[in-house]
XYZ file of C-alpha atoms in Angstrom:
595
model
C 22.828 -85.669 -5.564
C 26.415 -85.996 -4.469
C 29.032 -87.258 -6.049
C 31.113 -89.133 -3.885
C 34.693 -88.927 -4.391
C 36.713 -90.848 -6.333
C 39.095 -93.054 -4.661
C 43.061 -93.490 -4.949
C 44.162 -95.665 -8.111
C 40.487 -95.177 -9.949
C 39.484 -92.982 -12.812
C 36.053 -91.183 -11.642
C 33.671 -88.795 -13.170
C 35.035 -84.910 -13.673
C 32.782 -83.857 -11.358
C 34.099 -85.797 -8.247
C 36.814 -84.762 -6.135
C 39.703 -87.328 -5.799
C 40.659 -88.680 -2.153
C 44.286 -87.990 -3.170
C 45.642 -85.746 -5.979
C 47.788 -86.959 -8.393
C 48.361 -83.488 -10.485
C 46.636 -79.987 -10.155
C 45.172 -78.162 -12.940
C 44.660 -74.650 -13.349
C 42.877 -72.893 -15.945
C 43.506 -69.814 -17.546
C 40.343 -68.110 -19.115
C 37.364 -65.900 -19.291
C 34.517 -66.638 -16.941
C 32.381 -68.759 -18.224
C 34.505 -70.299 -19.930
C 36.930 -71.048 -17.067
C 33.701 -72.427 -14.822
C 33.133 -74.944 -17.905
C 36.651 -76.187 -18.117
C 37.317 -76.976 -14.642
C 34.063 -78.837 -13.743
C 33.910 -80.932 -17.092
C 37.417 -81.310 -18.488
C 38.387 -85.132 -18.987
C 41.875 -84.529 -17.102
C 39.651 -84.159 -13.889
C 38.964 -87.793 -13.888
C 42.328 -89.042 -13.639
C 43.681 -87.056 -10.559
C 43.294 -89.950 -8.453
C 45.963 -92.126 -10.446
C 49.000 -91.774 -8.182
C 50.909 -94.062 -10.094
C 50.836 -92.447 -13.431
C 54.351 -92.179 -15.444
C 55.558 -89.150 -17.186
C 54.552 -90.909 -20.777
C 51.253 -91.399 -19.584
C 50.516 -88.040 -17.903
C 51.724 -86.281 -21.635
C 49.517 -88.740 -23.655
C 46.590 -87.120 -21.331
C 47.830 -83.907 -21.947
C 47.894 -84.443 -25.704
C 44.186 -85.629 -25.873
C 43.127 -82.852 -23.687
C 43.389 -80.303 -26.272
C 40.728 -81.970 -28.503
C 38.514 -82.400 -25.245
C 39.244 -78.613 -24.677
C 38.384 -77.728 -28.192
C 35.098 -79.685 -28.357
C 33.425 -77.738 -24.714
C 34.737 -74.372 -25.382
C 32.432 -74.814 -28.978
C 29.688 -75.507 -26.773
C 29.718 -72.589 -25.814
C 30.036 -70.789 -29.051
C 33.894 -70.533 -30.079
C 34.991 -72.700 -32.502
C 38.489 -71.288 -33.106
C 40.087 -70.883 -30.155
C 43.570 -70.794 -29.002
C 44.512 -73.319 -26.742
C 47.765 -74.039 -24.827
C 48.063 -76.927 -22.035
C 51.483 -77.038 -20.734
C 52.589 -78.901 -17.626
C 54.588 -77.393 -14.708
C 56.642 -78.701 -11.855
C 58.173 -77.286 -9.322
C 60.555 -78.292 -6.040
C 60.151 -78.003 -2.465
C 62.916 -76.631 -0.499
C 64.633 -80.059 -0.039
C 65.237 -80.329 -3.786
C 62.253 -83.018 -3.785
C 59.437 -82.744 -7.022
C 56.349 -81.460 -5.907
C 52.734 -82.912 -7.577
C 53.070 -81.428 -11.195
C 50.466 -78.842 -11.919
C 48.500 -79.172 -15.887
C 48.120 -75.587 -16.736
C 44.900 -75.210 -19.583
C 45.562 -71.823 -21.210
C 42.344 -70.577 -23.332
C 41.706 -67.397 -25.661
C 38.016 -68.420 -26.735
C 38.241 -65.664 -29.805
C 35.208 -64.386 -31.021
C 31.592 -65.419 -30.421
C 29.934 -67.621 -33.285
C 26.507 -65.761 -34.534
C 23.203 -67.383 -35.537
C 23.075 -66.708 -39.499
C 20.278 -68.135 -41.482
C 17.486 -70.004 -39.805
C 15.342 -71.773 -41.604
C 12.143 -74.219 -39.868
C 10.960 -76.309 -41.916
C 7.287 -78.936 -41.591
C 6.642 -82.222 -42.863
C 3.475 -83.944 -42.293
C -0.060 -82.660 -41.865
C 1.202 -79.159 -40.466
C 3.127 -78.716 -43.621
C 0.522 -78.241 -46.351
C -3.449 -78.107 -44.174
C -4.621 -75.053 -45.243
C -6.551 -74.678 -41.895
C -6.146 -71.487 -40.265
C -5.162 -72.969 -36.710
C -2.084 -74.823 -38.667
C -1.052 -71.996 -40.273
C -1.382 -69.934 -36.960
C 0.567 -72.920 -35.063
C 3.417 -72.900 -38.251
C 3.471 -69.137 -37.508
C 3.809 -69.126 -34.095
C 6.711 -72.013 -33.951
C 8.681 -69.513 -36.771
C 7.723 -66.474 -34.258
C 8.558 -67.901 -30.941
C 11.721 -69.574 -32.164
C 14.806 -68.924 -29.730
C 18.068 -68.644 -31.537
C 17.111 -66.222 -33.956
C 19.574 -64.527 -36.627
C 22.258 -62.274 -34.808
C 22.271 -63.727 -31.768
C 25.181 -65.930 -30.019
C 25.330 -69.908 -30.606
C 25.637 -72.086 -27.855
C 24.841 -75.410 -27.703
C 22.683 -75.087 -25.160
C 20.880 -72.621 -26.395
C 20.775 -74.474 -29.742
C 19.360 -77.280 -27.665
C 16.717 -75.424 -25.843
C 14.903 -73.544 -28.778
C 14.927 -77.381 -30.827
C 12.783 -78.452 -27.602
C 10.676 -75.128 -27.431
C 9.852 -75.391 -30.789
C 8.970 -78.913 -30.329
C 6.895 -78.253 -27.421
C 4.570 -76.076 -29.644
C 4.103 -78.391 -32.087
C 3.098 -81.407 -29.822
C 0.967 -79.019 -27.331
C -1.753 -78.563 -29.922
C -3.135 -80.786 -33.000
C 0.123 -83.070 -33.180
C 0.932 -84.801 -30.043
C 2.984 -87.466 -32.057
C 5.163 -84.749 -33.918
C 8.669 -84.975 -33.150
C 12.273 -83.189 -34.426
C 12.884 -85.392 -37.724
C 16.134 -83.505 -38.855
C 18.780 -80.311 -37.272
C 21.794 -79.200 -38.412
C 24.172 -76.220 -37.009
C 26.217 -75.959 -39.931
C 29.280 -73.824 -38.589
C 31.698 -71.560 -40.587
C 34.249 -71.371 -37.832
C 36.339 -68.613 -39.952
C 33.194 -66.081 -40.572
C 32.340 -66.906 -36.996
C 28.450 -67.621 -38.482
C 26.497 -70.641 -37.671
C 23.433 -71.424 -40.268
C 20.306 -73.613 -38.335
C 18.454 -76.043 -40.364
C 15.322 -77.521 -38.369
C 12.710 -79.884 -39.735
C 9.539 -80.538 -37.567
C 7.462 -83.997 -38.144
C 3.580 -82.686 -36.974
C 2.630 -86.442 -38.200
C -1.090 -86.637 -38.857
C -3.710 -84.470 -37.129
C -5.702 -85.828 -33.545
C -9.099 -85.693 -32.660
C -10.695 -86.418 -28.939
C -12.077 -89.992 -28.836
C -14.598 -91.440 -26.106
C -13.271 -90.758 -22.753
C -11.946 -93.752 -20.905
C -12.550 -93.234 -16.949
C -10.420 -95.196 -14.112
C -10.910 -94.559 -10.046
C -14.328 -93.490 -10.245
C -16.463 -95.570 -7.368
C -18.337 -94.088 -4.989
C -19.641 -91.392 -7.073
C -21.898 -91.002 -10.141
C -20.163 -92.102 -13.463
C -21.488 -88.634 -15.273
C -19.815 -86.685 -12.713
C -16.229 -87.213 -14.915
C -17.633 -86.243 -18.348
C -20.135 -83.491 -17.301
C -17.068 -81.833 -15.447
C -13.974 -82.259 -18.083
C -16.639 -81.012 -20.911
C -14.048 -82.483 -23.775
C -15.738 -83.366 -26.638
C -15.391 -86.195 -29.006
C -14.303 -84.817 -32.438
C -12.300 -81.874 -30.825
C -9.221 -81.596 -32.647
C -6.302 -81.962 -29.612
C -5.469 -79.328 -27.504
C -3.272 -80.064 -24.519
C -3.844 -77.122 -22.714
C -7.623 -77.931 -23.052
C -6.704 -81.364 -20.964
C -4.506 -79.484 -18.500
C -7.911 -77.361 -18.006
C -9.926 -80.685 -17.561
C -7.939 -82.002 -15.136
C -7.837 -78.965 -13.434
C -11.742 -78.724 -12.505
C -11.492 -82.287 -11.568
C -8.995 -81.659 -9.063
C -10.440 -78.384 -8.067
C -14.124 -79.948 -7.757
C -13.840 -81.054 -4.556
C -14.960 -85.104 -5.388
C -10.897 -85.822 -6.716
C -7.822 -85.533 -4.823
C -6.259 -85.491 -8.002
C -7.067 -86.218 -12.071
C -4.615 -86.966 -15.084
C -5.426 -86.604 -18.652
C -3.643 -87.813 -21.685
C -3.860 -89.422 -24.952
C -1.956 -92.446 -26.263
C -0.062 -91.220 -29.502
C -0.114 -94.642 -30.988
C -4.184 -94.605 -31.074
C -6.133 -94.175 -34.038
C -5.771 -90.209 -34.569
C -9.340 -89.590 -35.854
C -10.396 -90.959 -32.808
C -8.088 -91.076 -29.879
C -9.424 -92.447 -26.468
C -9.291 -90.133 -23.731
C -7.650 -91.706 -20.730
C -8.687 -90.369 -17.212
C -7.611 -91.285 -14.434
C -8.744 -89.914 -11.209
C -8.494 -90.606 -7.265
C -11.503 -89.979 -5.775
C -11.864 -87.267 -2.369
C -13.596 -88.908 0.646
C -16.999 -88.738 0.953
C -16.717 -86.290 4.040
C -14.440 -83.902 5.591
C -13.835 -81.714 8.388
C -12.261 -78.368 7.988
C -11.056 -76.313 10.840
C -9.317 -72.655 9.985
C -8.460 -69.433 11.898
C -7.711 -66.425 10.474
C -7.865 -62.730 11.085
C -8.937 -59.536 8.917
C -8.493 -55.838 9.806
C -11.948 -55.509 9.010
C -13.088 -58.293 11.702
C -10.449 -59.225 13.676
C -9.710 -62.739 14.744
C -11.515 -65.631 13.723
C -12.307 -69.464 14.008
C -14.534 -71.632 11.174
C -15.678 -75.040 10.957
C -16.665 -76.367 7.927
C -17.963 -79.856 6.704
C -18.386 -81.659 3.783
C -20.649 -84.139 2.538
C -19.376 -84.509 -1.243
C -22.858 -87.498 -1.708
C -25.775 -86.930 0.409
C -27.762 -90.358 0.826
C -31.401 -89.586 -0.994
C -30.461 -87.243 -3.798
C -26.446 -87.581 -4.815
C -25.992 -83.886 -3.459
C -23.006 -82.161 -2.513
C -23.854 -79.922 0.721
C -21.285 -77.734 2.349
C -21.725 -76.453 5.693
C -19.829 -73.885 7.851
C -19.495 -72.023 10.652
C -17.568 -69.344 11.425
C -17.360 -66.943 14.631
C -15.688 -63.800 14.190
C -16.179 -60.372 15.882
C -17.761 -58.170 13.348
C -19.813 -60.472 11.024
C -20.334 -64.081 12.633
C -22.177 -66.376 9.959
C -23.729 -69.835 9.858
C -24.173 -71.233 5.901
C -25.277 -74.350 4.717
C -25.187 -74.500 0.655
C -26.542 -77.800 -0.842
C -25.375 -78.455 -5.075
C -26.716 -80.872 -7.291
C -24.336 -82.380 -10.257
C -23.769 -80.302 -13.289
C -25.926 -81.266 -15.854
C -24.559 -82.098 -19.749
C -25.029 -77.944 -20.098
C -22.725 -77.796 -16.970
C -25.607 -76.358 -15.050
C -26.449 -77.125 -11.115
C -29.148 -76.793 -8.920
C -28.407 -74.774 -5.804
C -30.195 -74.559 -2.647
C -28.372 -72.259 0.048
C -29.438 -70.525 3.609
C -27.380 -68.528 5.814
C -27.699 -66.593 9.276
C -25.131 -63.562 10.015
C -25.198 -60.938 12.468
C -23.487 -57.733 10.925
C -22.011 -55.200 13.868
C -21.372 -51.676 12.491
C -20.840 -50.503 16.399
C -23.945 -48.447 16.422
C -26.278 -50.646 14.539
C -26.203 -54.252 14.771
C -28.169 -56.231 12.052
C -29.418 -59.706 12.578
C -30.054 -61.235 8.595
C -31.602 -64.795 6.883
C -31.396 -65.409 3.719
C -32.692 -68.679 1.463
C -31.539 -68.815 -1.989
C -32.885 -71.511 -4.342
C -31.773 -71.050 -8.015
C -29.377 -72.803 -10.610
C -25.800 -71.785 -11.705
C -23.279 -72.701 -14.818
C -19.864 -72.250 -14.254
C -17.291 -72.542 -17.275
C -13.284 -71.446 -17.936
C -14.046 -67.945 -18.212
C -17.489 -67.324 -17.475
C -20.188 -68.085 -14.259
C -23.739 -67.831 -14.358
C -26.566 -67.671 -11.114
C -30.150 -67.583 -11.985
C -31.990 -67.743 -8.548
C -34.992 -66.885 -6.394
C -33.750 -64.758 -2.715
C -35.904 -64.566 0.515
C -33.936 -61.863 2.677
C -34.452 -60.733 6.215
C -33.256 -57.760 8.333
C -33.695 -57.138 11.546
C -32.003 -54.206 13.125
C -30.675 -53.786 16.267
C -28.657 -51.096 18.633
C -28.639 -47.745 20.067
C -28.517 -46.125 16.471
C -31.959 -46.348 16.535
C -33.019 -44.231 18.521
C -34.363 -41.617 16.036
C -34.145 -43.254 12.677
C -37.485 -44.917 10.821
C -36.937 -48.805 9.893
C -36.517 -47.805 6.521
C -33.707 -45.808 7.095
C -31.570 -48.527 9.077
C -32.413 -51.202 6.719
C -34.919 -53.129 8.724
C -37.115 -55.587 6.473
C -37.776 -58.329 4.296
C -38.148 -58.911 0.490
C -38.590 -61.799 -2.468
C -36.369 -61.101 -5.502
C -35.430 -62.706 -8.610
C -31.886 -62.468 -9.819
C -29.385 -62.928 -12.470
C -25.803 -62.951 -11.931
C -23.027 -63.025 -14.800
C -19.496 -62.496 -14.213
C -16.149 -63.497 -16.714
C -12.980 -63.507 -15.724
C -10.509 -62.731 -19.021
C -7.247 -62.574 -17.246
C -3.827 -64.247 -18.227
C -3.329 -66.277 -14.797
C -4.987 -66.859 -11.431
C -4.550 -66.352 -8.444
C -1.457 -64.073 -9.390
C -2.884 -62.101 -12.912
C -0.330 -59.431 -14.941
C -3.119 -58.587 -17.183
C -6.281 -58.551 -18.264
C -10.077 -57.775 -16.936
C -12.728 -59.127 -14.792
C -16.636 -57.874 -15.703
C -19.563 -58.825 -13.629
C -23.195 -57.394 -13.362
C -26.307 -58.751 -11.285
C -29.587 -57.765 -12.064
C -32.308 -57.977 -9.274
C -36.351 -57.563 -9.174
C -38.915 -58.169 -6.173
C -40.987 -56.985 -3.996
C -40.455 -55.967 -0.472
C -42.918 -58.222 2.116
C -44.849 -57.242 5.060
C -47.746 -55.129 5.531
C -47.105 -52.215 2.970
C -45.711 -54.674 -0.234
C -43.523 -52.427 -2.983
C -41.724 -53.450 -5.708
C -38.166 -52.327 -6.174
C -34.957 -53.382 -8.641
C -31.622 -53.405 -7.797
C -28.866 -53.823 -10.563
C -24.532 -53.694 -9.710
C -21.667 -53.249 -12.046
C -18.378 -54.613 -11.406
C -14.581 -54.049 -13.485
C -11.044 -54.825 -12.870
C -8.407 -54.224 -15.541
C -4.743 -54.878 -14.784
C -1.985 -53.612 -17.847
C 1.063 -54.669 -17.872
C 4.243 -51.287 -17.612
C 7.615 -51.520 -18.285
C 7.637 -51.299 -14.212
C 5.351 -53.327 -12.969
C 1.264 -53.488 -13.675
C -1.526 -50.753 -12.970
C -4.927 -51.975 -11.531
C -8.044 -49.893 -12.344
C -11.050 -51.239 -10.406
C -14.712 -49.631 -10.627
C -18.164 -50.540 -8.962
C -21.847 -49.086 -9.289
C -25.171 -50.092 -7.759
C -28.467 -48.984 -7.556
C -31.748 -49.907 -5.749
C -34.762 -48.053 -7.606
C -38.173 -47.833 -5.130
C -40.117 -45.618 -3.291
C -38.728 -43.816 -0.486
C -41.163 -45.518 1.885
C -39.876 -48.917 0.672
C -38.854 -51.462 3.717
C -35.972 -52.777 1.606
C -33.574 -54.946 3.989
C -30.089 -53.804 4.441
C -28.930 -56.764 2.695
C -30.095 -56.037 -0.463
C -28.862 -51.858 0.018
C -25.057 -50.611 0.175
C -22.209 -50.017 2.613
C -18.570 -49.809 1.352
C -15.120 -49.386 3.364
C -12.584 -51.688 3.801
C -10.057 -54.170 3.006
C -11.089 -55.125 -0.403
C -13.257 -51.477 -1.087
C -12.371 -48.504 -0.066
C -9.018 -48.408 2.362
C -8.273 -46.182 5.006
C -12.187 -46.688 6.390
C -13.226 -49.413 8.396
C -15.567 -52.378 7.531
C -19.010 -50.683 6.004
C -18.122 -47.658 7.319
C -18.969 -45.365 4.483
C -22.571 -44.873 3.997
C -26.158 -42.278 4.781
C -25.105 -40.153 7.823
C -28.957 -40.663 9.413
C -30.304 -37.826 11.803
C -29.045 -38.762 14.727
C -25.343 -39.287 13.255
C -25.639 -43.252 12.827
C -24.335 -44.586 9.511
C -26.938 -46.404 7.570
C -27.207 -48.248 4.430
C -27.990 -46.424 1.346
C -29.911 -47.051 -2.401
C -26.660 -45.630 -4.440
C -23.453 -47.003 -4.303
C -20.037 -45.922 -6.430
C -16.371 -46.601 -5.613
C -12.876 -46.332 -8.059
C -9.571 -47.469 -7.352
C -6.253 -47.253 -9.040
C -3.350 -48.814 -7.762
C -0.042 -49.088 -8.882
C 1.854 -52.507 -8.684
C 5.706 -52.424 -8.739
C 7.790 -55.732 -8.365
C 10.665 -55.522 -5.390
C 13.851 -56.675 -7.040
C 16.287 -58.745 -5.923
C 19.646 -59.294 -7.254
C 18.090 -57.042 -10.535
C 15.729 -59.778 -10.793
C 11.786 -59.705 -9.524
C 11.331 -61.371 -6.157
C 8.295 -62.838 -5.236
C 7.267 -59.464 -3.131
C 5.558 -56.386 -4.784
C 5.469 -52.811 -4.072
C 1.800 -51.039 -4.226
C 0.591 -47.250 -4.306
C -3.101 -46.781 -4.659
C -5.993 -44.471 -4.380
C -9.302 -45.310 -3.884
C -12.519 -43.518 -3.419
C -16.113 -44.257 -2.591
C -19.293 -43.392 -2.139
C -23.333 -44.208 -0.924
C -26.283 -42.123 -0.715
C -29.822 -42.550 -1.134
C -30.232 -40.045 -4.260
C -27.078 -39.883 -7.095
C -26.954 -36.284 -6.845
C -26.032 -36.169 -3.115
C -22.785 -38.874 -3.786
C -19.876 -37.111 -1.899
C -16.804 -39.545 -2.228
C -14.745 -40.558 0.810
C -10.953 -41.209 -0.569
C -8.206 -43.032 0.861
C -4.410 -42.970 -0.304
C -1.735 -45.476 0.653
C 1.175 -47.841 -0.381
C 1.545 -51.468 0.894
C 3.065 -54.706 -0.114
C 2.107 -57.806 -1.972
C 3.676 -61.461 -1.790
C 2.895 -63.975 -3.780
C 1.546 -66.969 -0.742
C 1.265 -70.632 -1.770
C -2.440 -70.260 -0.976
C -2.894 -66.435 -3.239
C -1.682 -63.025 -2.817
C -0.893 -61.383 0.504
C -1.735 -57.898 1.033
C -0.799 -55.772 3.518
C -1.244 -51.854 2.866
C -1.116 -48.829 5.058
C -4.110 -46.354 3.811
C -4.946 -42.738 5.198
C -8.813 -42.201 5.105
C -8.749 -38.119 3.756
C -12.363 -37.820 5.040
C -11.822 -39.043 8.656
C -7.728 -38.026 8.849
C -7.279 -41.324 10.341
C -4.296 -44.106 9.617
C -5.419 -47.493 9.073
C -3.851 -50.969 8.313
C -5.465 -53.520 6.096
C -4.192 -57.108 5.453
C -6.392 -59.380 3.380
C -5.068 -62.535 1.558
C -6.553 -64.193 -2.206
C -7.668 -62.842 -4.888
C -11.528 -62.792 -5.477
C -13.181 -61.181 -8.455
């Protein structure tokens, strides 16, 4: 906010400039130590006084020095040399000009942290459990101001509150800072830190108490936080909660907290939540590489009258893979499983074959922090289209139906999302049915997925592998859904959409039972001003591969560089990619980040 400025005859705040000035004042110091002076120095308040006398203006001048003294030892120098002297000077007429108060500073040498020394009262001081001793460790380890290193007051002030911070975020939300003391030795130039922490005693999760909750069912709060009663306090853990609440579609938003001055062995839970609308209408548009433009409309029933159901349905129209979905959930259950009942219709154009599919899904899934879950029974359908026909056997294109049972598991172990700087993503689905028609065979399919990001001293590297396999007869009618196509945005770059596949006899590419690609990509932040901007720098090569028998895998690579930028809504990508195989440039822009 602005400070308005202070008006003639009043005494204002230093950071105001005066309608009329009285004196000037100059300083006469390092930076830093200049900048500090001349915004907070008390003299500044008193340049609107027009009608101060010569007594007056030295008295100021006298009691500046001990104001001068006490900020430059904020910053860390605590024997300076200080020398405020006032000059005047005439005009040409022989008239006095303003005077000017001239605040001369040598700051001296830097005061050093010396000794440190934390100390705990309360619970944290003596429990023997390991997470206290971890949490005493880790409040010693992370502390800011450690020997060696320059004392400021600010400084001093900020690792006090970090260090409180860690001991309130976990087990002790009613610790607080019971004692500090900075004892300086202005001649060694040495400051010794004394700090004493209060954890108080220890919390545990009460009951949960719920507020806002009315049109929906009164589990739905509990079943999706998933805090326990008994659970020692974690304040990340709430953070967590609120965050599937708000991210669950039925809440607009969710806040989570404890009352410090409850009963510690069994502290209520307050939530308090504002509840979504029952239905909404989405509208988006959007365009891919791989597809071109698009248009979707989706809509939302979060309660469907009859069984309590969430169903989400959408449409979207796009050039390469139009799709119509409807996907109907039931509540989580206390095991933070759901029923799900799902059916979609998509028409898949790969120029020369064009492949109308149906699928019905009917299964349950468990999704937690880290970890998702999908057991579920799949009707597909394929029915194949287009000139690349001519030539190739049903089989070959992908045309057919099957029943399969499936199992999907897939954790996510990274540091942050949607933007991670480390850490891997490891998925697997496991498939077995039994392709339907006239001539029935059984099959399996099974798929691999892995993402690892390490953090460099420039930037991050991103390894990223995939593997898949459909084991049947060759005569098998499996339906293209269930086989593999790579290329693209989020594959293989520098090929289009499904573009790398079985070259069939009459040149078409088809689907195939094998399926491999790698990727390595290099991930350098773009500085600015020496600092890391919110852009990124990429280099990558990737490389894939299908084919209906392992030994006949011939990889098609691609090799490019291409930016990142870190969107409100999840990362932006935009690379340029030569496909080796097909000498052809190509330009890929996707947005989010999906594992």
């Amino acid at each position: 906010m602005e400070i308005p400025p202070t008006p003639q005859g009043a005494v204002g705040p230093t950071g105001a400039e005066p309608e009329v000035t009285a004196f000037d004042i100059v300083v006469r110091a390092p930076p830093g130590v200049r900048e500090l002076l001349e915004k907070h120095i008390e003299l500044q308040r008193y340049r609107a006084v027009t009608d101060l006398d010569d007594a007056e203006l030295a008295r100021l001048i006298v009691l500046a020095e001990r104001n001068v003294r006490n900020l430059v030892g904020t910053l860390g120098y605590f024997s300076p040399s200080i020398f405020i002297t006032r000059e005047d000077a005439k005009t040409g007429n022989g008239t006095l000009q303003r005077p000017t108060i001239v605040v001369a500073v040598d700051p001296g040498d830097a005061t050093l942290i010396g000794p440190v020394a934390i100390n705990f009262a309360g619970d944290l001081a003596e429990s023997p459990d390991s997470d206290a001793v971890a949490q005493r460790m880790q409040i010693r380890r992370d502390w800011r101001l450690p020997s060696g290193q320059r004392f400021t007051q600010e400084a001093w002030d900020g690792a006090k509150t970090q260090a409180l911070r860690e001991l309130v975020a976990r087990r002790y939300p009613a610790g607080k800072l019971a004692a500090s003391v900075a004892d300086v030795d202005a001649p060694a130039q040495t400051a010794a830190l004394t700090v004493q922490l209060d954890s108080g005693p220890l919390y545990r999760l009460g009951s949960l108490k719920v507020t806002g909750v009315e049109r929906y069912d009164p589990v739905l709060v509990p079943r999706l936080a998933r805090l326990n009663s008994g659970a020692v306090y974690d304040q990340n853990q709430l953070v967590e909660a609120q965050q599937r609440l708000a991210s669950s579609g039925y809440f607009d938003s969710a806040y989570i907290f404890i009352d410090p001055e409850s009963d510690p062995l069994a502290a209520p839970v307050q939530v308090q939540v504002r509840e979504a609308k029952l239905q909404k209408i989405i509208f988006g548009v959007g365009a891919t590489t791989d597809s071109g433009p698009r248009v979707s409309v989706e809509h939302t029933h979060h309660r469907v009258p009859g069984i309590g159901w969430a169903a989400v349905t959408k449409l979207q129209l796009e050039k390469k893979s139009p799709f119509a979905q409807t996907e109907w959930t039931s509540i989580p259950d206390e095991a933070s499983w759901r029923w799900v009942a799902l059916g979609r219709t998509e028409r898949l154009d790969d120029n020369e074959l064009i492949t109308r599919a149906q699928r019905l899904r009917f299964g349950r899934t468990q999704a937690s922090d880290r970890i998702d879950r999908n057991m579920y029974l799949e009707y597909d359908r394929a029915q194949v289209q287009g000139a690349g026909l001519l030539g190739n056997s049903a089989a070959q294109t992908g045309d057919g139906s099957a029943l399969t049972a499936n199992y999907v598991w897939t954790g996510r172990y990274f540091d942050s999302l949607p933007f991670p700087a480390k850490g891997y993503g490891l998925a697997f689905e496991l498939g077995a049915g039994t392709t339907l028609g006239e001539d029935r065979q059984p099959f399996t399919r099974t798929v691999g997925r892995w993402l690892g990001i390490k953090t460099l001293e420039q930037g991050r590297i991103a390894l990223r592998a995939e593997a898949g396999a459909v084991l049947a007869k060759d005569t098998a009618r499996i339906p293209g859904t269930q086989l593999f196509r790579t290329g693209g945005d989020s594959t293989v770059r520098g090929y289009g959409y499904r573009d790398i596949g079985i070259q069939l006899p009459n040149g078409v590419t088809g689907p195939g039972r094998y399926l491999a690609v790698g990727s390595v990509e290099w991930q350098r932040p773009i500085l600015r001003d020496g600092r890391p901007s919110e852009w990124e720098n990429t280099l990558f090569l990737d490389a894939g591969a299908v084919a209906d028998k392992p030994q006949n895998m011939r990889p098609s690579v691609g090799v490019g560089t291409g930016v990142r930028w870190k969107s409100p809504i999840g990362p932006l990508q935009i690379d340029l990619a030569y496909g080796v195989k097909v000498r052809h440039v190509r330009l890929h822009v996707s947005v989010g980040f999906v594992f």
